[in-house]
Coordinates of C-alpha atoms and ligand atoms in Angstrom, one line a residue:
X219 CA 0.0 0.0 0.0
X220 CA 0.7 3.7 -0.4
X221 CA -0.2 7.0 0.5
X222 CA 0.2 10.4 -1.6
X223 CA -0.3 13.6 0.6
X224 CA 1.2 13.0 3.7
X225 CA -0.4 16.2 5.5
X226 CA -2.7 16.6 8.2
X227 CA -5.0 13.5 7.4
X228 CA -2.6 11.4 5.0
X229 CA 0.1 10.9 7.6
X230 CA -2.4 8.6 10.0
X231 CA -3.4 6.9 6.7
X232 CA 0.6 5.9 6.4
X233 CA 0.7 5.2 9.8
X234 CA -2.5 2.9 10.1
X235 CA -1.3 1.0 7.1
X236 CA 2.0 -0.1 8.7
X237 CA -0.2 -1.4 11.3
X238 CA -2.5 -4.0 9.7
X239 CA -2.0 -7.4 9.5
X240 CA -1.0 -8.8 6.4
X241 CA -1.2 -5.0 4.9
X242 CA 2.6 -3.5 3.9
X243 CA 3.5 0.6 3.3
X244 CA 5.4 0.1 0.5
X245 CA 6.4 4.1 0.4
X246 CA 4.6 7.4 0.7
X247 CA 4.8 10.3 -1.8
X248 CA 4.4 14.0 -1.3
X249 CA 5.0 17.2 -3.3
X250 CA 6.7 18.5 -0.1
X251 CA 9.5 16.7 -0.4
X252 CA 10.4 17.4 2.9
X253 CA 7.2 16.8 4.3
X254 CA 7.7 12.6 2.4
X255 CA 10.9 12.7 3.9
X256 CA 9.8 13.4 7.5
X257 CA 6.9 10.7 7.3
X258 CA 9.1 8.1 5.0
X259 CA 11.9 8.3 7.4
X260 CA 9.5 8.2 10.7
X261 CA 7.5 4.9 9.8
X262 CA 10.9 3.6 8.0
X263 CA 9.4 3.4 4.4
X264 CA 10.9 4.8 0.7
X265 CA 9.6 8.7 0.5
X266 CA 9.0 10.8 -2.8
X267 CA 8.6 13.6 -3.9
X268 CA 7.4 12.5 -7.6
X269 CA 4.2 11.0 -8.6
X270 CA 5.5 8.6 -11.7
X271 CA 8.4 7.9 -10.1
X272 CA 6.2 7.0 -6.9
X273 CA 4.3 4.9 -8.6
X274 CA 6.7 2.9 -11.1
X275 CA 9.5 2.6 -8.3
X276 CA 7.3 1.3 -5.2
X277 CA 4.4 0.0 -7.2
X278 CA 1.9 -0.3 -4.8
X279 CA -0.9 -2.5 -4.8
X280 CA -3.1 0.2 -3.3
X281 CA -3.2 3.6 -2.7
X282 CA -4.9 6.5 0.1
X283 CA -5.3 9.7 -2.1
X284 CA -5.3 11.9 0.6
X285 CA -4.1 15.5 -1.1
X286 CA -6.4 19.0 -1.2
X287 CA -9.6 17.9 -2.7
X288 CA -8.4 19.7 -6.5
X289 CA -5.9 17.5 -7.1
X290 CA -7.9 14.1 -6.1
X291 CA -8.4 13.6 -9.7
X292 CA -4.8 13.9 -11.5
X293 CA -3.9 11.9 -8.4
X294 CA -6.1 9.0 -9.0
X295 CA -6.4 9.0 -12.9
X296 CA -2.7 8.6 -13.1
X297 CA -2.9 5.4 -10.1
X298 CA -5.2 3.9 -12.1
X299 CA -3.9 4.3 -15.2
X300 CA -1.3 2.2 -13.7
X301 CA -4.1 -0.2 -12.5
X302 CA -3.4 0.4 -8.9
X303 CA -6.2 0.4 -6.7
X304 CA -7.3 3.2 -5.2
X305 CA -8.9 4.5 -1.8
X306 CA -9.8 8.5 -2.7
X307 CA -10.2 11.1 0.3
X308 CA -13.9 12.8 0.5
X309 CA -15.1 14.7 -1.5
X310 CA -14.4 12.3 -4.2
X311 CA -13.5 14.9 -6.8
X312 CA -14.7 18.9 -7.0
X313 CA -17.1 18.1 -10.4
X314 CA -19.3 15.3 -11.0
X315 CA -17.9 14.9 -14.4
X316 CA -14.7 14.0 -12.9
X317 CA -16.2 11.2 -10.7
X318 CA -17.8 10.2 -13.6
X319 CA -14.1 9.6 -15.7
X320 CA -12.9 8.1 -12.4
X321 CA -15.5 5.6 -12.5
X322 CA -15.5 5.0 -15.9
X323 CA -11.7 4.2 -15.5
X324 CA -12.4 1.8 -12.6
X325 CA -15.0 -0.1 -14.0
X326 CA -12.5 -0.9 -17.7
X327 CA -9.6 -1.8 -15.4
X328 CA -11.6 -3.8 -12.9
X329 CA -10.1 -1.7 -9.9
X330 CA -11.4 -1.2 -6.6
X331 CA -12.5 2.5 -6.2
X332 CA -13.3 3.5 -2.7
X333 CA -14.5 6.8 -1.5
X334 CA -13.5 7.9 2.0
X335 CA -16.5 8.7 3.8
X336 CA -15.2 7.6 7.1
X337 CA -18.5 8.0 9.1
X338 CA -19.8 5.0 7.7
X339 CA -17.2 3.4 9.6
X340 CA -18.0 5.3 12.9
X341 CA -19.2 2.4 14.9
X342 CA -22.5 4.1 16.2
X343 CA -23.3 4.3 12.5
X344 CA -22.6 1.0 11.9
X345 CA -25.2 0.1 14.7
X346 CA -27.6 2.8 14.0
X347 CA -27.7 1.4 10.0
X348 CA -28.8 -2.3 11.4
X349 CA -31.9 -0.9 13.7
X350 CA -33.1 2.3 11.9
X351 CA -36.0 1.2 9.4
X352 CA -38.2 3.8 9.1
X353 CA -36.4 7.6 9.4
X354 CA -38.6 9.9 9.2
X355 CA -36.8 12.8 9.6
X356 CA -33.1 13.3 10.0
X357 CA -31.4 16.4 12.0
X358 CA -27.8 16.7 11.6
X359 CA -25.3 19.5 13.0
X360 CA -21.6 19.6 11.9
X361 CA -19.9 22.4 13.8
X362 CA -16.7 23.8 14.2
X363 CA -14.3 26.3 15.0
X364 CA -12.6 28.1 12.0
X365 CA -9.3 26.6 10.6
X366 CA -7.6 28.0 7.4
X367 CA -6.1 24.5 6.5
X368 CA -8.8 23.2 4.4
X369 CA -8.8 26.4 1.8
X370 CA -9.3 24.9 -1.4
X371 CA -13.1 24.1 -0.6
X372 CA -16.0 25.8 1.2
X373 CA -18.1 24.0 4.5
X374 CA -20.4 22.3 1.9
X375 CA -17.6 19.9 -0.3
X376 CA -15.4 19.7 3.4
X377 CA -18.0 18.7 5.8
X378 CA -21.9 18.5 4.8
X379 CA -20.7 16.2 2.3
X380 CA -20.4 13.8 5.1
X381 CA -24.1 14.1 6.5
X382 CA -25.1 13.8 2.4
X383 CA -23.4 10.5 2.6
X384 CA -24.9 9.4 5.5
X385 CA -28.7 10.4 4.9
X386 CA -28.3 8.9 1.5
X387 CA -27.4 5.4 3.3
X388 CA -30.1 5.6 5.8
X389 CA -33.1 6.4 3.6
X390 CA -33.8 4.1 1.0
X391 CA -35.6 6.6 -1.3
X392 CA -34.8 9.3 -4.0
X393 CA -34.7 12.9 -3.6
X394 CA -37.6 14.9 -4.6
X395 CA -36.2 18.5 -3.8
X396 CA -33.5 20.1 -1.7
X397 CA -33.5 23.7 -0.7
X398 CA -30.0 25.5 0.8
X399 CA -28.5 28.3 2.2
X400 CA -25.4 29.0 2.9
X401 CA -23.1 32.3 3.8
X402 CA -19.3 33.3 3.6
X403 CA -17.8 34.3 7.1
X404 CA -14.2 34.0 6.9
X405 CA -13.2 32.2 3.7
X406 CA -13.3 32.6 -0.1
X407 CA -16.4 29.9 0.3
X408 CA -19.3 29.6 2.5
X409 CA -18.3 28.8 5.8
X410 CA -21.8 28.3 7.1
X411 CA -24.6 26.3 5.1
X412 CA -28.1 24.8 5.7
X413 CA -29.8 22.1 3.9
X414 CA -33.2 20.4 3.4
X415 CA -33.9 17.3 1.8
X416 CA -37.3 16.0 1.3
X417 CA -37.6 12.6 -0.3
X418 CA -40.4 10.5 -2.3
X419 CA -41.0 8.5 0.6
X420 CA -41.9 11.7 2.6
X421 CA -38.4 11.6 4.9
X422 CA -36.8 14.7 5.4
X423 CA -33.3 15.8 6.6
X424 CA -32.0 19.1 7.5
X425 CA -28.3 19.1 7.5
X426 CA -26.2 22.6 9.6
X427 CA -22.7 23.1 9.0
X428 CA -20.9 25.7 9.7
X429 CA -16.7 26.2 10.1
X430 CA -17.4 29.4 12.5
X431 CA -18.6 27.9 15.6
X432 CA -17.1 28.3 18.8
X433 CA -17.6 24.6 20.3
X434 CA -17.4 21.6 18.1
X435 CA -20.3 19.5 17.9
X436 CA -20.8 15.7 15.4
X437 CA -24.4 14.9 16.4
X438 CA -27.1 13.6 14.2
X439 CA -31.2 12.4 15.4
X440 CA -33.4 10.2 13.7
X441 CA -36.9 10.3 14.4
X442 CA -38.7 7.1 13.6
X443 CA -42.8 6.3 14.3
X444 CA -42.2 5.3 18.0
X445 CA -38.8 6.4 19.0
X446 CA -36.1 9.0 18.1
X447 CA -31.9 8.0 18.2
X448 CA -29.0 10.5 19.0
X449 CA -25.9 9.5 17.3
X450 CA -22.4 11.5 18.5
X451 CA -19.6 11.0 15.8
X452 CA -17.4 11.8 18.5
X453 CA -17.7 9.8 20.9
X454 CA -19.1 7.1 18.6
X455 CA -22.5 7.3 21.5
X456 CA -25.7 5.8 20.5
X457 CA -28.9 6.7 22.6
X458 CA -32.9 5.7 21.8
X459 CA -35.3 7.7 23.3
X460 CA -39.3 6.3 23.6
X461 CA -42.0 7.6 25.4
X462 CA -44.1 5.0 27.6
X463 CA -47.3 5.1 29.1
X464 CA -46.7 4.7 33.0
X465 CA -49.8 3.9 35.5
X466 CA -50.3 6.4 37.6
X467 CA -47.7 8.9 35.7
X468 CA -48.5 9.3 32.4
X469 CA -46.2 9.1 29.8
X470 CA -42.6 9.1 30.4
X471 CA -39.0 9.1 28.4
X472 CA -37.3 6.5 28.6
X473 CA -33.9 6.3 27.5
X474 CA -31.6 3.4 26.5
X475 CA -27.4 3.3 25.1
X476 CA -26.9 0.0 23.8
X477 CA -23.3 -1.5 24.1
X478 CA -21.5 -2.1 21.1
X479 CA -17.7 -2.9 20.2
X480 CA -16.3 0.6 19.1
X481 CA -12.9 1.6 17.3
X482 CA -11.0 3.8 14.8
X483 CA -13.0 4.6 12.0
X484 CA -10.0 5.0 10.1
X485 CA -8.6 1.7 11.2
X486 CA -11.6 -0.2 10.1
X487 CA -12.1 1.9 6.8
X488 CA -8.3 1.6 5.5
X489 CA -8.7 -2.6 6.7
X490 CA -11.7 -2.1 4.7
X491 CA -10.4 -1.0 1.8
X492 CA -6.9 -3.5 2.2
X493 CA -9.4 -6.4 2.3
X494 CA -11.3 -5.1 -0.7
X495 CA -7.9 -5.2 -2.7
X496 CA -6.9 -8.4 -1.5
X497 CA -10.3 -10.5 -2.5
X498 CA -10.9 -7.8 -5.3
X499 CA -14.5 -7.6 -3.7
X500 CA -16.5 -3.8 -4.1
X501 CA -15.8 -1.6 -0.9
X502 CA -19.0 -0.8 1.1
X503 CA -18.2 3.0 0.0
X504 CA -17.6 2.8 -3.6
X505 CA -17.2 5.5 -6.2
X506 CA -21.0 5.8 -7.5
X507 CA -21.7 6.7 -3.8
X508 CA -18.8 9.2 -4.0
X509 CA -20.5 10.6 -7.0
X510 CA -24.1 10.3 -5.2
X511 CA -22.7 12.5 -2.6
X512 CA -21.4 14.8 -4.9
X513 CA -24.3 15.5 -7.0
X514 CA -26.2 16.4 -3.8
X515 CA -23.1 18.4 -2.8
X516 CA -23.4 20.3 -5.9
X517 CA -27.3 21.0 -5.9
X518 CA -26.9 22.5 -2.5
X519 CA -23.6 24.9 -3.9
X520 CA -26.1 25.6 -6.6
X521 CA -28.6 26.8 -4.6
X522 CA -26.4 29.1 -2.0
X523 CA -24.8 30.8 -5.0
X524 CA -28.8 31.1 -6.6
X525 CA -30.3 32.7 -3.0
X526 CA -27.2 34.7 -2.2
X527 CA -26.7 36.4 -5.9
X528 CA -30.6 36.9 -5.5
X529 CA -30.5 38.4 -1.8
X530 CA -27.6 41.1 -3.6
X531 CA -29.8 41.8 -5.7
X532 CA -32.5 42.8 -4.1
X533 CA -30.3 44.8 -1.7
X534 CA -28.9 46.6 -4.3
X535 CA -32.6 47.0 -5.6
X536 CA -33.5 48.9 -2.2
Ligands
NAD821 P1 -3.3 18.9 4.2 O1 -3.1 20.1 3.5 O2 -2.9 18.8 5.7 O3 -2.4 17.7 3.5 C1 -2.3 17.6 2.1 C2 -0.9 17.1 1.7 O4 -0.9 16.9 0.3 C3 0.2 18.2 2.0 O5 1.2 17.6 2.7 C4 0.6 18.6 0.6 O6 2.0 19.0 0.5 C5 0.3 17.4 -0.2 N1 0.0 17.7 -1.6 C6 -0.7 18.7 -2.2 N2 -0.9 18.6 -3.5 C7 -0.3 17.4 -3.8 C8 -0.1 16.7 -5.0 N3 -0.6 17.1 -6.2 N4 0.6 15.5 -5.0 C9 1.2 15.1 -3.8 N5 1.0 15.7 -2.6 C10 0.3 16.8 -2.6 O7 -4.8 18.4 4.0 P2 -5.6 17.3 4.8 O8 -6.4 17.9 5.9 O9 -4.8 16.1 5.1 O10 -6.7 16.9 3.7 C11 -6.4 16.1 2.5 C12 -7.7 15.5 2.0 O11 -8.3 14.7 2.9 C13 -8.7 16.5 1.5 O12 -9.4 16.0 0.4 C14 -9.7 16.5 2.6 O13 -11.1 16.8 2.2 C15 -9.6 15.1 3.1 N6 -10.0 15.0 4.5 C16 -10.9 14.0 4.9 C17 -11.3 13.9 6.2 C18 -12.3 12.9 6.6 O14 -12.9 13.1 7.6 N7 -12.5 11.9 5.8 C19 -10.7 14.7 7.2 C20 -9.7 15.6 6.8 C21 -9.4 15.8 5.5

């Protein structure tokens, strides 16, 4: 296996890969060389600085694309040109027509294409997925404080993208309309958006997130006929919340937290993906999710940019 952006994220990639059984970092690539060099030397693997070379000298079985969302595509086109599998960071690319290519590419070559939406590998997700039939309506916040790392995309492509995925896997029905706002706070993109979903089957989700938020908060509810779940990314929590009838009282909430193994989503995504390569089965995450998510992404883009050009110009107006 390989990695190619050792930065912020794609250092743990390199890291977790040395640790699973029967996986091997083969090397790890970075345009900073000195940035390869630091990780190579640390985990005691070969470090580049060059793509091709990257690629034809270490010729990895797999690879983590884990640079700025821009460049996912060069990235991955020129891996699996090479027909080396490939695990690609979220958002899969910034245009559907890429993810489209990539796909195309995958499918002729018979790769494995996975898409990095790591909360479907958040154990509380895991759990919810098996016991949540019938959402009816899905509230999700993703908050945060501001950070100038991620500069390349706005809030929407960096983190609602994450709640698309997940709403996607936990209604089984297609989108009938989707309405979004969004605004820029600090950044060249919005830093704060909102989005509804409203599906055929009459489920809805709303969807916050916003990079400009004093405390950080992962939580997502579910409300289903007889019960409602809370789900915290972070600490991977699941609660259900009913209300009974009591004699004598009334009705009352009662509250339960089932037990379940938990672990490193990353871990169990990158195992995921090494196991995927290794049988040459289709990863639970694949790229026509990727591109799913994407589209959604996109619609909701589409729609800030539509309200706030239409909000400036009905301020200029007045
Ligand atoms: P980062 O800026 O910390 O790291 C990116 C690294 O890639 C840097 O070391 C940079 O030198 C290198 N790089 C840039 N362009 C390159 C290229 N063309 N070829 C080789 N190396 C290149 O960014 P990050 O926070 O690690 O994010 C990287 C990707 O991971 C982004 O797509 C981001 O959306 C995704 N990400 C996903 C999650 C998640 O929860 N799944 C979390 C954080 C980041």
């Amino acid at each position: 296996m390989g990695v190619v952006g050792v930065g912020h994220l794609g250092q743990h990639h390199a890291r977790i890969y040395t640790e699973i059984l029967g996986a091997q970092l083969v090397g790890v690539m970075d345009e900073n060389s000195e940035r390869a060099s630091a990780i190579g030397q640390h985990l005691g693997v070969p470090y580049y600085g060059d793509i091709d070379e990257f690629l034809d000298s270490a010729r990895p079985d797999g690879i983590s694309v884990v640079v700025p969302t821009v460049d996912h595509f060069e990235v991955a086109r020129k891996a699996l040109l090479r027909g080396v599998n490939v695990l690609i960071e979220k958002p899969v690319t910034t245009t559907v027509e890429e993810a489209e290519q990539l796909l195309t590419m995958a499918e002729e070559k018979d790769l494995v294409l996975q898409v990095g939406h790591i909360e479907r590998f958040n154990s509380a997700i895991q759990y919810v997925s098996k016991i949540s039939h019938k959402p009816m309506f899905l509230q999700s916040r993703r908050l945060g404080p501001f950070s100038s790392r991620i500069s390349d995309v706005g809030v929407v492509l960096d983190l609602m993208i994450h709640d698309i995925d997940i709403v996607l896997s936990l209604v089984n029905s297609s989108i009938e309309n989707i309405s979004a706002t969004g605004r820029k706070i600090c950044s060249d993109y919005e830093d704060i958006a909102s989005a509804q979903l409203s599906f055929e089957n009459g489920s809805m989700a709303h969807i916050l997130v916003s990079r400009v938020s004093e405390r950080r908060l992962r939580q997502m509810e579910i409300m289903e006929p007889e019960r409602y779940l809370s789900i915290n990314y972070e600490t991977q929590d699941v609660s259900i919340h009913r209300c009974v009838n009591q004699s004598g009282t009334g009705l009352v909430e009662v509250i339960e937290h089932p037990v379940f193994p938990k672990s490193e989503p990353l871990k169990l995504e990158l195992q995921h993906f090494v196991s995927c390569v290794r049988d040459g089965k289709q990863p639970l995450v694949g790229i026509s999710d990727g591109k799913r998510a994407l589209e959604i992404a996109v619609e909701v883009l589409k729609q800030i940019h539509r309200n706030n050009s239409l909000s400036a110009h009905t301020k200029e107006a007045v």
